PDB file of C-alpha atoms in Angstrom:
ATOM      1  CA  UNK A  12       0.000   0.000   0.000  1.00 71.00           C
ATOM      2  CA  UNK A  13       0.700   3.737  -1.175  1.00 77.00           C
ATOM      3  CA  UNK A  14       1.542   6.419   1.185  1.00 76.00           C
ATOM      4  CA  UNK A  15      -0.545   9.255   0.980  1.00 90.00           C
ATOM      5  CA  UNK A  16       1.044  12.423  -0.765  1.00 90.00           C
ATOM      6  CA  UNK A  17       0.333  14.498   2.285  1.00 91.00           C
ATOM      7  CA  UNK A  18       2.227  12.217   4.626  1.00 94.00           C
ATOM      8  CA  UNK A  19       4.798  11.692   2.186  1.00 94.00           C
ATOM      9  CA  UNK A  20       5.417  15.634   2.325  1.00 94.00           C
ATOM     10  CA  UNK A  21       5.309  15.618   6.035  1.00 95.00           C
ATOM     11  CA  UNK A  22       8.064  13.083   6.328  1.00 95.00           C
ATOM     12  CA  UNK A  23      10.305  15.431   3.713  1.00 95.00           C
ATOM     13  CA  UNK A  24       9.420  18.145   5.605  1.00 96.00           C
ATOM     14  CA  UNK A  25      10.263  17.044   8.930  1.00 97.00           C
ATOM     15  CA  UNK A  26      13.844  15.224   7.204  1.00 97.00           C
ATOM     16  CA  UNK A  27      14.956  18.331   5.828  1.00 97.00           C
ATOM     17  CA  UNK A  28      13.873  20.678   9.319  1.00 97.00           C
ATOM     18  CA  UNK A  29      15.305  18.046  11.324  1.00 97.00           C
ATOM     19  CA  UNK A  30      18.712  18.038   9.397  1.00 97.00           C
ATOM     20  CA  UNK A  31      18.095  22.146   9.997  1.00 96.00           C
ATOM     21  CA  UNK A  32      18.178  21.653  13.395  1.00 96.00           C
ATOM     22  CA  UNK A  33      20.844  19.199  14.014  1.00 95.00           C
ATOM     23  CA  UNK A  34      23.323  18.242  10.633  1.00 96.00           C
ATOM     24  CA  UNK A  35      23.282  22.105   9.249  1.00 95.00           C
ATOM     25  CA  UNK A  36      24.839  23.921  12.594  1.00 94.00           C
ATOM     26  CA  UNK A  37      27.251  21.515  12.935  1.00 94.00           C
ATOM     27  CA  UNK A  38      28.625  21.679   9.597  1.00 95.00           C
ATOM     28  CA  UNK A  39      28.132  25.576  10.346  1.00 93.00           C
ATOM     29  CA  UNK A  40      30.803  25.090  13.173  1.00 94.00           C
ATOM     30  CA  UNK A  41      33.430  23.004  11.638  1.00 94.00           C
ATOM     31  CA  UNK A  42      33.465  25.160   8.833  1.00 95.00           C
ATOM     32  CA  UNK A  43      33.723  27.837  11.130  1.00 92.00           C
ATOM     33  CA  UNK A  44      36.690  26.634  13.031  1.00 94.00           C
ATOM     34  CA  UNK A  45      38.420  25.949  10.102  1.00 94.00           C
ATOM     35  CA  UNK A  46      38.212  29.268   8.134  1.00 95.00           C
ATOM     36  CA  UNK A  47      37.830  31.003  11.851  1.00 92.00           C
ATOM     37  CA  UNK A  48      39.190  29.031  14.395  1.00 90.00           C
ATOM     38  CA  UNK A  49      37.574  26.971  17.662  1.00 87.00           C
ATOM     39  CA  UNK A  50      34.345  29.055  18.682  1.00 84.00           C
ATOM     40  CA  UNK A  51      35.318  29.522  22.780  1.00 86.00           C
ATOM     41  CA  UNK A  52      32.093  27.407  23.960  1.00 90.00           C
ATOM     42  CA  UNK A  53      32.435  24.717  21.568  1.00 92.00           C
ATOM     43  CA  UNK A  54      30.194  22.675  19.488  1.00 93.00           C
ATOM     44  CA  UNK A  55      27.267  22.371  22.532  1.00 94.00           C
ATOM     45  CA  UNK A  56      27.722  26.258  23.130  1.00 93.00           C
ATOM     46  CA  UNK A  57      26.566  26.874  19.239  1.00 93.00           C
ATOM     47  CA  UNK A  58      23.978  23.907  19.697  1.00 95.00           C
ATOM     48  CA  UNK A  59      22.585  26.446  23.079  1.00 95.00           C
ATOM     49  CA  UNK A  60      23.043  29.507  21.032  1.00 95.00           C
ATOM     50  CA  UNK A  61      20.681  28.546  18.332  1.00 95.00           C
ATOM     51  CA  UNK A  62      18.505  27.094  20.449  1.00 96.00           C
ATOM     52  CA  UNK A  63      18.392  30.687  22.325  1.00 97.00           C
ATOM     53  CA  UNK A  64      18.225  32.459  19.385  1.00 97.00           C
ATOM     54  CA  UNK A  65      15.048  30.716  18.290  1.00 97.00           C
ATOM     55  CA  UNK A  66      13.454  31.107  21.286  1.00 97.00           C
ATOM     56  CA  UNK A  67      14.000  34.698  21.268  1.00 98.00           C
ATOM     57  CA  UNK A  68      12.830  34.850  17.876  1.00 97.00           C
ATOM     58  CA  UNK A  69      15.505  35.413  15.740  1.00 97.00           C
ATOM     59  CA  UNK A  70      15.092  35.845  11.940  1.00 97.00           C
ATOM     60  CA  UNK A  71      18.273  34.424  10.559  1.00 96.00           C
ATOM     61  CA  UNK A  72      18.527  31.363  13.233  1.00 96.00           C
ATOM     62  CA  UNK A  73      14.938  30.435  11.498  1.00 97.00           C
ATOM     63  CA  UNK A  74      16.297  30.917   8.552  1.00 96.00           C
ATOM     64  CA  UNK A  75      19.567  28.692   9.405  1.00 95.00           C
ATOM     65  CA  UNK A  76      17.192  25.885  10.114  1.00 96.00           C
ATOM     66  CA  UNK A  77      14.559  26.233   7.582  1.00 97.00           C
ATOM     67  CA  UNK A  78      17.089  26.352   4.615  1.00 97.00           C
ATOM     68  CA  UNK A  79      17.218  23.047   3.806  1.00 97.00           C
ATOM     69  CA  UNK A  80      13.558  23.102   3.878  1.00 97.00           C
ATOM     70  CA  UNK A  81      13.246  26.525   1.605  1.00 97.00           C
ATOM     71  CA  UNK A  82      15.867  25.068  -0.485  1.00 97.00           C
ATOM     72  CA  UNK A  83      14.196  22.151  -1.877  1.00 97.00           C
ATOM     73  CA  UNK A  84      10.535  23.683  -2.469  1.00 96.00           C
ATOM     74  CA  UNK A  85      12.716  26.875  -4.532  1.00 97.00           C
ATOM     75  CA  UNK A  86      14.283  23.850  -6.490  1.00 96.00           C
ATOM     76  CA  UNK A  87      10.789  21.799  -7.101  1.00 94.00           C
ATOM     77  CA  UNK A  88       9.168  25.305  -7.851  1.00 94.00           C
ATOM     78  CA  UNK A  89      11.621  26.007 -10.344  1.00 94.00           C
ATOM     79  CA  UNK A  90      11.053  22.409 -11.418  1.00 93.00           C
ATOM     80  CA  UNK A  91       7.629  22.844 -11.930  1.00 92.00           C
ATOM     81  CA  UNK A  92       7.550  26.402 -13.394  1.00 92.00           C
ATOM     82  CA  UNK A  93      10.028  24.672 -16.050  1.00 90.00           C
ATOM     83  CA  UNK A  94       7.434  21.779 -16.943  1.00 86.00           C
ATOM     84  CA  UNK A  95       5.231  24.577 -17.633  1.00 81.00           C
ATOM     85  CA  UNK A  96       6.796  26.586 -19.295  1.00 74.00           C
ATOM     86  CA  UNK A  97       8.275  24.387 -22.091  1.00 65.00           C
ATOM     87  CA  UNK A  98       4.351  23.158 -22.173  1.00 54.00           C
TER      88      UNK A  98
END
């Protein structure tokens, strides 16, 4: 049996905000410490930072975790406003 579209988008959706939350920062970091060195409160500091940050609110630490997220549906838009067009 066929999951159902919706659910099947729900799953993506989660996957992709999930790998926001956790897989994105950290590759955030040791990128960081490579082109700026060790950041003074380590890996778990950044982890409590953004965590902080999104409680307060912040734009761009939603933005950091709903990339991944914004990323794909730009891509499938772009996808889909290609199919149309050469229709």
């Amino acid at each position: 049996m066929k999951a159902p579209r919706s659910l099947k988008e729900a799953l993506i959706a989660l996957g992709l905000i999930a790998f926001g939350l956790i897989g994105l920062p950290g590759m955030v970091y040791f990128v960081g410490t490579q082109i700026i060195g060790e950041y003074e409160l380590g890996i778990l500091g950044l982890y409590e930072a953004l965590a902080d940050a999104l409680a307060s609110g912040s734009l761009a630490a939603w933005f950091l975790i709903l990339s991944p997220l914004f990323v794909v549906q730009l891509w499938r838009l772009a996808r889909w406003l290609r199919g149309h067009k050469e229709a």
